[in-house]
Amino acid sequence: SKTPARVNTPLSVITEAFENLADLLKPAEKDEEEIGLRLDAFCNACTHVSILFSCLGFAFKFAEMEYISKVKDLVEASKSFDTLQNILDLDVEKETVKTPGSHSRNLRRVRQGLDLIRAIFEQFLMTDEYSLKDAATTAYTQVCAPFHTWAVRTAVYAGMYTLPTRDQLLLRLDETDQSVEKNMRRYMEASLPIIEYIDKLYIERNIKLDW
Ligand code: 1PZ
């Protein structure tokens, strides 16, 4: 008998989007890196992340709205700016890189979201005994907490107690233990060069990453 065709899971869709994006940064297409990563391509991958939020429950509605509003701003920006470099260059010129609501600030926030997901997956796969709550708490403490206000940190740590269990998460993501490991590792691998690429854009312009 034939195995039924495997439906794309939310995680495989996200992973594939970031693999395609990471391909644009590969040596064979080095020219692309010279010209710069296209903003519309970046936004397209970032938009896919939204699927994950529906697995997290009500407590993370705020995080979802925050993330989506930042991505939306970058989607708007992509109508007038071709590349990630372009938005940074303009904000550098206007001295608005860190100004609330600026494209460069929102890019930094979205980058932190992508890194947070990467860190959560990394923690999640460290051991089977690890609850999603503990994995997410450790990852958040490492990646995002240093840059968030006390009020936001407190809300996030309280929300962690409402996260689904490991098994509930796998069920909601439509993954098995094996498939989730494969897909999370693929995301971790694909997102890292993109995160590093974004960091480099700021560093090259003498912008410290302590915010
Ligand atoms: C499957 C994994 C489950 C783990 C869930 C962990 C979720 C942690 C949520 C962190 C929420 C932080 C929300 C608020 C952040 C705001 O302070 C800043 C304000 O930026 P400003 O307007 O001052 O420039 N907003 C952001 O940083 C926008 C992006 C935050 C959302 C990241 C979520 C990452 C995705 C989690 C997994 C789906």
PDB file of C-alpha atoms and ligand atoms in Angstrom:
ATOM      1  CA  SER A   1       0.000   0.000   0.000  1.00  0.00           C
ATOM      2  CA  LYS A   2       1.126   3.506  -0.712  1.00  0.00           C
ATOM      3  CA  THR A   3       2.162   5.884   2.054  1.00  0.00           C
ATOM      4  CA  PRO A   4      -0.133   8.915   1.954  1.00  0.00           C
ATOM      5  CA  ALA A   5       1.539  12.101   0.782  1.00  0.00           C
ATOM      6  CA  ARG A   6       2.754  14.002   3.825  1.00  0.00           C
ATOM      7  CA  VAL A   7       0.988  17.312   4.267  1.00  0.00           C
ATOM      8  CA  ASN A   8       3.271  20.226   4.938  1.00  0.00           C
ATOM      9  CA  THR A   9       3.394  20.960   8.645  1.00  0.00           C
ATOM     10  CA  PRO A  10       3.539  24.552   9.958  1.00  0.00           C
ATOM     11  CA  LEU A  11       7.137  23.996  11.000  1.00  0.00           C
ATOM     12  CA  SER A  12       8.214  22.625   7.624  1.00  0.00           C
ATOM     13  CA  VAL A  13       6.659  25.637   5.901  1.00  0.00           C
ATOM     14  CA  ILE A  14       8.590  28.058   8.124  1.00  0.00           C
ATOM     15  CA  THR A  15      11.775  26.052   7.783  1.00  0.00           C
ATOM     16  CA  GLU A  16      11.547  25.923   4.020  1.00  0.00           C
ATOM     17  CA  ALA A  17      10.957  29.676   3.818  1.00  0.00           C
ATOM     18  CA  PHE A  18      14.137  30.338   5.784  1.00  0.00           C
ATOM     19  CA  GLU A  19      16.155  27.784   3.833  1.00  0.00           C
ATOM     20  CA  ASN A  20      15.179  29.551   0.616  1.00  0.00           C
ATOM     21  CA  LEU A  21      16.168  32.870   2.152  1.00  0.00           C
ATOM     22  CA  ALA A  22      19.474  31.496   3.440  1.00  0.00           C
ATOM     23  CA  ASP A  23      20.223  30.172  -0.058  1.00  0.00           C
ATOM     24  CA  LEU A  24      20.339  33.778  -1.243  1.00  0.00           C
ATOM     25  CA  LEU A  25      23.311  34.325   1.069  1.00  0.00           C
ATOM     26  CA  LYS A  26      25.284  31.263  -0.111  1.00  0.00           C
ATOM     27  CA  PRO A  27      28.741  31.738  -1.735  1.00  0.00           C
ATOM     28  CA  ALA A  28      27.514  30.660  -5.195  1.00  0.00           C
ATOM     29  CA  GLU A  29      25.262  33.680  -5.138  1.00  0.00           C
ATOM     30  CA  LYS A  30      27.778  35.956  -3.509  1.00  0.00           C
ATOM     31  CA  ASP A  31      26.722  38.791  -5.781  1.00  0.00           C
ATOM     32  CA  GLU A  32      23.453  38.791  -3.904  1.00  0.00           C
ATOM     33  CA  GLU A  33      25.324  39.520  -0.701  1.00  0.00           C
ATOM     34  CA  GLU A  34      27.109  42.415  -2.365  1.00  0.00           C
ATOM     35  CA  ILE A  35      23.853  43.838  -3.626  1.00  0.00           C
ATOM     36  CA  GLY A  36      22.216  42.878  -0.379  1.00  0.00           C
ATOM     37  CA  LEU A  37      19.407  40.690   0.835  1.00  0.00           C
ATOM     38  CA  ARG A  38      16.100  41.760  -0.622  1.00  0.00           C
ATOM     39  CA  LEU A  39      13.653  43.175   1.912  1.00  0.00           C
ATOM     40  CA  ASP A  40      10.591  41.640   0.265  1.00  0.00           C
ATOM     41  CA  ALA A  41      12.166  38.164   0.361  1.00  0.00           C
ATOM     42  CA  PHE A  42      13.094  38.647   4.014  1.00  0.00           C
ATOM     43  CA  CYS A  43       9.564  39.818   4.920  1.00  0.00           C
ATOM     44  CA  ASN A  44       8.038  36.886   3.105  1.00  0.00           C
ATOM     45  CA  ALA A  45       9.959  34.405   5.259  1.00  0.00           C
ATOM     46  CA  CYS A  46       9.243  36.371   8.449  1.00  0.00           C
ATOM     47  CA  THR A  47       5.516  36.382   7.737  1.00  0.00           C
ATOM     48  CA  HIS A  48       5.431  32.578   7.882  1.00  0.00           C
ATOM     49  CA  VAL A  49       6.486  32.608  11.541  1.00  0.00           C
ATOM     50  CA  SER A  50       3.002  33.823  12.495  1.00  0.00           C
ATOM     51  CA  ILE A  51       1.704  30.248  12.132  1.00  0.00           C
ATOM     52  CA  LEU A  52       3.613  29.318  15.296  1.00  0.00           C
ATOM     53  CA  PHE A  53       1.703  31.708  17.511  1.00  0.00           C
ATOM     54  CA  SER A  54      -1.545  29.829  17.090  1.00  0.00           C
ATOM     55  CA  CYS A  55       0.118  26.933  18.948  1.00  0.00           C
ATOM     56  CA  LEU A  56       1.044  29.028  21.970  1.00  0.00           C
ATOM     57  CA  GLY A  57      -2.282  30.122  23.350  1.00  0.00           C
ATOM     58  CA  PHE A  58      -3.850  33.344  24.531  1.00  0.00           C
ATOM     59  CA  ALA A  59      -1.031  34.543  26.811  1.00  0.00           C
ATOM     60  CA  PHE A  60       1.183  35.171  23.797  1.00  0.00           C
ATOM     61  CA  LYS A  61      -1.377  37.196  21.889  1.00  0.00           C
ATOM     62  CA  PHE A  62       0.619  40.298  22.824  1.00  0.00           C
ATOM     63  CA  ALA A  63       3.856  38.844  21.474  1.00  0.00           C
ATOM     64  CA  GLU A  64       2.025  37.888  18.292  1.00  0.00           C
ATOM     65  CA  MET A  65       0.621  41.384  17.788  1.00  0.00           C
ATOM     66  CA  GLU A  66       4.023  42.925  18.501  1.00  0.00           C
ATOM     67  CA  TYR A  67       5.808  40.639  16.075  1.00  0.00           C
ATOM     68  CA  ILE A  68       3.215  41.020  13.330  1.00  0.00           C
ATOM     69  CA  SER A  69       3.160  44.831  13.605  1.00  0.00           C
ATOM     70  CA  LYS A  70       6.948  44.957  13.214  1.00  0.00           C
ATOM     71  CA  VAL A  71       6.878  42.672  10.185  1.00  0.00           C
ATOM     72  CA  LYS A  72       4.023  44.692   8.712  1.00  0.00           C
ATOM     73  CA  ASP A  73       6.083  47.857   8.980  1.00  0.00           C
ATOM     74  CA  LEU A  74       8.911  46.143   7.084  1.00  0.00           C
ATOM     75  CA  VAL A  75       6.462  44.906   4.433  1.00  0.00           C
ATOM     76  CA  GLU A  76       5.340  48.518   3.971  1.00  0.00           C
ATOM     77  CA  ALA A  77       8.987  49.592   3.764  1.00  0.00           C
ATOM     78  CA  SER A  78       9.664  46.956   1.095  1.00  0.00           C
ATOM     79  CA  LYS A  79       7.433  48.924  -1.272  1.00  0.00           C
ATOM     80  CA  SER A  80      10.018  51.720  -1.358  1.00  0.00           C
ATOM     81  CA  PHE A  81      13.254  50.003  -0.266  1.00  0.00           C
ATOM     82  CA  ASP A  82      14.865  47.121  -2.167  1.00  0.00           C
ATOM     83  CA  THR A  83      17.220  45.770   0.451  1.00  0.00           C
ATOM     84  CA  LEU A  84      17.805  45.552   4.193  1.00  0.00           C
ATOM     85  CA  GLN A  85      20.867  47.768   3.741  1.00  0.00           C
ATOM     86  CA  ASN A  86      18.738  50.492   2.192  1.00  0.00           C
ATOM     87  CA  ILE A  87      16.561  50.922   5.268  1.00  0.00           C
ATOM     88  CA  LEU A  88      19.590  51.025   7.562  1.00  0.00           C
ATOM     89  CA  ASP A  89      21.383  53.551   5.390  1.00  0.00           C
ATOM     90  CA  LEU A  90      18.411  55.884   5.433  1.00  0.00           C
ATOM     91  CA  ASP A  91      17.962  55.629   9.217  1.00  0.00           C
ATOM     92  CA  VAL A  92      21.687  56.193   9.735  1.00  0.00           C
ATOM     93  CA  GLU A  93      21.442  59.321   7.625  1.00  0.00           C
ATOM     94  CA  LYS A  94      18.385  60.553   9.536  1.00  0.00           C
ATOM     95  CA  GLU A  95      19.820  59.387  12.895  1.00  0.00           C
ATOM     96  CA  THR A  96      16.695  57.325  13.524  1.00  0.00           C
ATOM     97  CA  VAL A  97      18.212  53.829  13.766  1.00  0.00           C
ATOM     98  CA  LYS A  98      17.038  53.379  17.375  1.00  0.00           C
ATOM     99  CA  THR A  99      13.990  55.644  17.209  1.00  0.00           C
ATOM    100  CA  PRO A 100      10.818  53.752  18.230  1.00  0.00           C
ATOM    101  CA  GLY A 101       8.918  52.730  15.113  1.00  0.00           C
ATOM    102  CA  SER A 102      11.810  53.243  12.693  1.00  0.00           C
ATOM    103  CA  HIS A 103      12.379  50.513  10.108  1.00  0.00           C
ATOM    104  CA  SER A 104      15.872  49.826  11.434  1.00  0.00           C
ATOM    105  CA  ARG A 105      14.560  49.427  14.961  1.00  0.00           C
ATOM    106  CA  ASN A 106      11.770  47.157  13.807  1.00  0.00           C
ATOM    107  CA  LEU A 107      14.256  45.081  11.807  1.00  0.00           C
ATOM    108  CA  ARG A 108      16.296  44.651  14.967  1.00  0.00           C
ATOM    109  CA  ARG A 109      13.145  43.527  16.863  1.00  0.00           C
ATOM    110  CA  VAL A 110      12.164  41.014  14.188  1.00  0.00           C
ATOM    111  CA  ARG A 111      15.724  39.705  14.162  1.00  0.00           C
ATOM    112  CA  GLN A 112      15.467  39.186  17.933  1.00  0.00           C
ATOM    113  CA  GLY A 113      12.235  37.247  17.416  1.00  0.00           C
ATOM    114  CA  LEU A 114      13.885  34.962  14.855  1.00  0.00           C
ATOM    115  CA  ASP A 115      16.820  34.418  17.191  1.00  0.00           C
ATOM    116  CA  LEU A 116      14.457  33.668  20.075  1.00  0.00           C
ATOM    117  CA  ILE A 117      12.736  30.946  18.082  1.00  0.00           C
ATOM    118  CA  ARG A 118      16.131  29.513  17.129  1.00  0.00           C
ATOM    119  CA  ALA A 119      17.193  29.482  20.790  1.00  0.00           C
ATOM    120  CA  ILE A 120      13.898  27.911  21.921  1.00  0.00           C
ATOM    121  CA  PHE A 121      14.318  25.102  19.380  1.00  0.00           C
ATOM    122  CA  GLU A 122      17.914  24.592  20.483  1.00  0.00           C
ATOM    123  CA  GLN A 123      16.835  24.285  24.120  1.00  0.00           C
ATOM    124  CA  PHE A 124      13.826  22.144  23.228  1.00  0.00           C
ATOM    125  CA  LEU A 125      16.037  19.558  21.504  1.00  0.00           C
ATOM    126  CA  MET A 126      18.657  19.465  24.261  1.00  0.00           C
ATOM    127  CA  THR A 127      16.746  16.799  26.202  1.00  0.00           C
ATOM    128  CA  ASP A 128      13.386  15.034  26.000  1.00  0.00           C
ATOM    129  CA  GLU A 129      12.835  15.811  29.689  1.00  0.00           C
ATOM    130  CA  TYR A 130      12.777  19.540  29.065  1.00  0.00           C
ATOM    131  CA  SER A 131       9.320  21.133  29.163  1.00  0.00           C
ATOM    132  CA  LEU A 132       8.490  23.766  26.561  1.00  0.00           C
ATOM    133  CA  LYS A 133       8.128  26.224  29.445  1.00  0.00           C
ATOM    134  CA  ASP A 134      11.682  25.592  30.684  1.00  0.00           C
ATOM    135  CA  ALA A 135      13.141  25.580  27.165  1.00  0.00           C
ATOM    136  CA  ALA A 136      11.394  28.852  26.309  1.00  0.00           C
ATOM    137  CA  THR A 137      12.301  30.464  29.638  1.00  0.00           C
ATOM    138  CA  THR A 138      16.007  29.688  29.226  1.00  0.00           C
ATOM    139  CA  ALA A 139      16.005  30.848  25.608  1.00  0.00           C
ATOM    140  CA  TYR A 140      14.139  34.052  26.424  1.00  0.00           C
ATOM    141  CA  THR A 141      16.503  34.836  29.298  1.00  0.00           C
ATOM    142  CA  GLN A 142      19.491  34.445  26.966  1.00  0.00           C
ATOM    143  CA  VAL A 143      18.227  36.120  23.825  1.00  0.00           C
ATOM    144  CA  CYS A 144      15.561  38.718  24.569  1.00  0.00           C
ATOM    145  CA  ALA A 145      15.261  39.498  28.280  1.00  0.00           C
ATOM    146  CA  PRO A 146      18.373  41.730  28.365  1.00  0.00           C
ATOM    147  CA  PHE A 147      16.711  44.059  25.841  1.00  0.00           C
ATOM    148  CA  HIS A 148      13.190  44.132  27.273  1.00  0.00           C
ATOM    149  CA  THR A 149      11.731  46.384  29.943  1.00  0.00           C
ATOM    150  CA  TRP A 150      10.950  45.026  33.388  1.00  0.00           C
ATOM    151  CA  ALA A 151       7.216  45.075  32.661  1.00  0.00           C
ATOM    152  CA  VAL A 152       7.594  43.058  29.468  1.00  0.00           C
ATOM    153  CA  ARG A 153       9.961  40.540  31.098  1.00  0.00           C
ATOM    154  CA  THR A 154       7.561  40.022  33.988  1.00  0.00           C
ATOM    155  CA  ALA A 155       4.623  39.452  31.649  1.00  0.00           C
ATOM    156  CA  VAL A 156       6.604  37.027  29.495  1.00  0.00           C
ATOM    157  CA  TYR A 157       7.812  34.962  32.471  1.00  0.00           C
ATOM    158  CA  ALA A 158       4.237  34.783  33.806  1.00  0.00           C
ATOM    159  CA  GLY A 159       2.986  33.740  30.365  1.00  0.00           C
ATOM    160  CA  MET A 160       5.480  30.882  30.214  1.00  0.00           C
ATOM    161  CA  TYR A 161       3.359  28.966  32.748  1.00  0.00           C
ATOM    162  CA  THR A 162       0.539  28.822  30.212  1.00  0.00           C
ATOM    163  CA  LEU A 163       2.608  27.277  27.419  1.00  0.00           C
ATOM    164  CA  PRO A 164       1.512  23.857  26.171  1.00  0.00           C
ATOM    165  CA  THR A 165       3.380  20.720  27.231  1.00  0.00           C
ATOM    166  CA  ARG A 166       5.868  19.051  24.878  1.00  0.00           C
ATOM    167  CA  ASP A 167       3.263  16.538  23.755  1.00  0.00           C
ATOM    168  CA  GLN A 168       0.588  19.177  23.236  1.00  0.00           C
ATOM    169  CA  LEU A 169       3.011  21.220  21.153  1.00  0.00           C
ATOM    170  CA  LEU A 170       3.903  18.264  18.927  1.00  0.00           C
ATOM    171  CA  LEU A 171       0.215  17.551  18.464  1.00  0.00           C
ATOM    172  CA  ARG A 172      -0.603  21.149  17.559  1.00  0.00           C
ATOM    173  CA  LEU A 173       2.372  21.330  15.200  1.00  0.00           C
ATOM    174  CA  ASP A 174       1.358  18.011  13.639  1.00  0.00           C
ATOM    175  CA  GLU A 175       4.870  16.641  14.244  1.00  0.00           C
ATOM    176  CA  THR A 176       6.353  13.460  15.710  1.00  0.00           C
ATOM    177  CA  ASP A 177       9.460  13.342  17.927  1.00  0.00           C
ATOM    178  CA  GLN A 178      11.548  12.555  14.833  1.00  0.00           C
ATOM    179  CA  SER A 179      10.031  15.043  12.445  1.00  0.00           C
ATOM    180  CA  VAL A 180      10.080  17.898  14.968  1.00  0.00           C
ATOM    181  CA  GLU A 181      13.778  17.351  15.587  1.00  0.00           C
ATOM    182  CA  LYS A 182      14.542  17.398  11.887  1.00  0.00           C
ATOM    183  CA  ASN A 183      12.491  20.518  11.209  1.00  0.00           C
ATOM    184  CA  MET A 184      13.726  22.446  14.233  1.00  0.00           C
ATOM    185  CA  ARG A 185      17.352  21.686  13.324  1.00  0.00           C
ATOM    186  CA  ARG A 186      16.746  22.817   9.764  1.00  0.00           C
ATOM    187  CA  TYR A 187      15.293  26.102  11.015  1.00  0.00           C
ATOM    188  CA  MET A 188      18.212  26.572  13.416  1.00  0.00           C
ATOM    189  CA  GLU A 189      20.694  26.050  10.586  1.00  0.00           C
ATOM    190  CA  ALA A 190      18.905  28.242   8.059  1.00  0.00           C
ATOM    191  CA  SER A 191      18.137  31.139  10.400  1.00  0.00           C
ATOM    192  CA  LEU A 192      21.636  31.537  11.828  1.00  0.00           C
ATOM    193  CA  PRO A 193      23.321  32.986   8.704  1.00  0.00           C
ATOM    194  CA  ILE A 194      20.396  35.369   8.297  1.00  0.00           C
ATOM    195  CA  ILE A 195      20.621  36.545  11.912  1.00  0.00           C
ATOM    196  CA  GLU A 196      24.385  37.003  11.542  1.00  0.00           C
ATOM    197  CA  TYR A 197      23.923  38.838   8.264  1.00  0.00           C
ATOM    198  CA  ILE A 198      21.538  41.314   9.915  1.00  0.00           C
ATOM    199  CA  ASP A 199      23.907  41.865  12.852  1.00  0.00           C
ATOM    200  CA  LYS A 200      26.728  42.574  10.415  1.00  0.00           C
ATOM    201  CA  LEU A 201      24.687  45.310   8.741  1.00  0.00           C
ATOM    202  CA  TYR A 202      24.527  47.221  12.032  1.00  0.00           C
ATOM    203  CA  ILE A 203      28.115  46.531  13.083  1.00  0.00           C
ATOM    204  CA  GLU A 204      29.478  47.677   9.709  1.00  0.00           C
ATOM    205  CA  ARG A 205      27.744  50.990  10.351  1.00  0.00           C
ATOM    206  CA  ASN A 206      29.259  51.272  13.825  1.00  0.00           C
ATOM    207  CA  ILE A 207      25.975  50.573  15.576  1.00  0.00           C
ATOM    208  CA  LYS A 208      26.434  48.554  18.769  1.00  0.00           C
ATOM    209  CA  LEU A 209      23.977  45.731  19.367  1.00  0.00           C
ATOM    210  CA  ASP A 210      23.294  46.451  23.038  1.00  0.00           C
ATOM    211  CA  TRP A 211      19.650  47.504  22.607  1.00  0.00           C
TER     212      TRP A 211
HETATM  213  C1  1PZ B   1       7.180  27.485  20.412  1.00  0.00           C
HETATM  214  C2  1PZ B   1       7.882  28.454  21.277  1.00  0.00           C
HETATM  215  C3  1PZ B   1       7.113  29.133  22.370  1.00  0.00           C
HETATM  216  C4  1PZ B   1       7.848  30.144  23.139  1.00  0.00           C
HETATM  217  C5  1PZ B   1       7.188  31.399  23.448  1.00  0.00           C
HETATM  218  C6  1PZ B   1       8.057  32.501  23.928  1.00  0.00           C
HETATM  219  C7  1PZ B   1       7.541  33.825  23.614  1.00  0.00           C
HETATM  220  C8  1PZ B   1       8.324  34.986  24.094  1.00  0.00           C
HETATM  221  C9  1PZ B   1       7.656  36.253  23.759  1.00  0.00           C
HETATM  222  C10 1PZ B   1       8.423  37.520  23.860  1.00  0.00           C
HETATM  223  C11 1PZ B   1       7.496  38.666  23.799  1.00  0.00           C
HETATM  224  C12 1PZ B   1       8.074  40.037  23.806  1.00  0.00           C
HETATM  225  C13 1PZ B   1       7.017  41.027  23.554  1.00  0.00           C
HETATM  226  C14 1PZ B   1       7.318  42.449  23.624  1.00  0.00           C
HETATM  227  C15 1PZ B   1       8.362  43.045  23.096  1.00  0.00           C
HETATM  228  C16 1PZ B   1       8.442  44.524  23.045  1.00  0.00           C
HETATM  229  O1  1PZ B   1       9.015  45.064  24.186  1.00  0.00           O
HETATM  230  C17 1PZ B   1       9.209  44.968  21.834  1.00  0.00           C
HETATM  231  C18 1PZ B   1       9.024  46.455  21.735  1.00  0.00           C
HETATM  232  O2  1PZ B   1       9.764  46.981  20.706  1.00  0.00           O
HETATM  233  P1  1PZ B   1       9.748  48.574  20.457  1.00  0.00           P
HETATM  234  O3  1PZ B   1       8.382  48.963  19.978  1.00  0.00           O
HETATM  235  O4  1PZ B   1      10.123  49.238  21.728  1.00  0.00           O
HETATM  236  O5  1PZ B   1      10.794  48.799  19.393  1.00  0.00           O
HETATM  237  N1  1PZ B   1       8.716  44.294  20.641  1.00  0.00           N
HETATM  238  C19 1PZ B   1       9.399  43.347  20.004  1.00  0.00           C
HETATM  239  O6  1PZ B   1      10.499  43.011  20.343  1.00  0.00           O
HETATM  240  C20 1PZ B   1       8.719  42.755  18.793  1.00  0.00           C
HETATM  241  C21 1PZ B   1       8.903  41.291  18.587  1.00  0.00           C
HETATM  242  C22 1PZ B   1       8.603  40.434  19.792  1.00  0.00           C
HETATM  243  C23 1PZ B   1       8.059  39.073  19.536  1.00  0.00           C
HETATM  244  C24 1PZ B   1       8.998  37.953  19.433  1.00  0.00           C
HETATM  245  C25 1PZ B   1       8.293  36.671  19.433  1.00  0.00           C
HETATM  246  C26 1PZ B   1       9.058  35.570  18.894  1.00  0.00           C
HETATM  247  C27 1PZ B   1       8.287  34.372  18.540  1.00  0.00           C
HETATM  248  C28 1PZ B   1       7.989  33.386  19.604  1.00  0.00           C
HETATM  249  C29 1PZ B   1       7.619  32.045  19.099  1.00  0.00           C
HETATM  250  C30 1PZ B   1       6.416  31.987  18.265  1.00  0.00           C
END
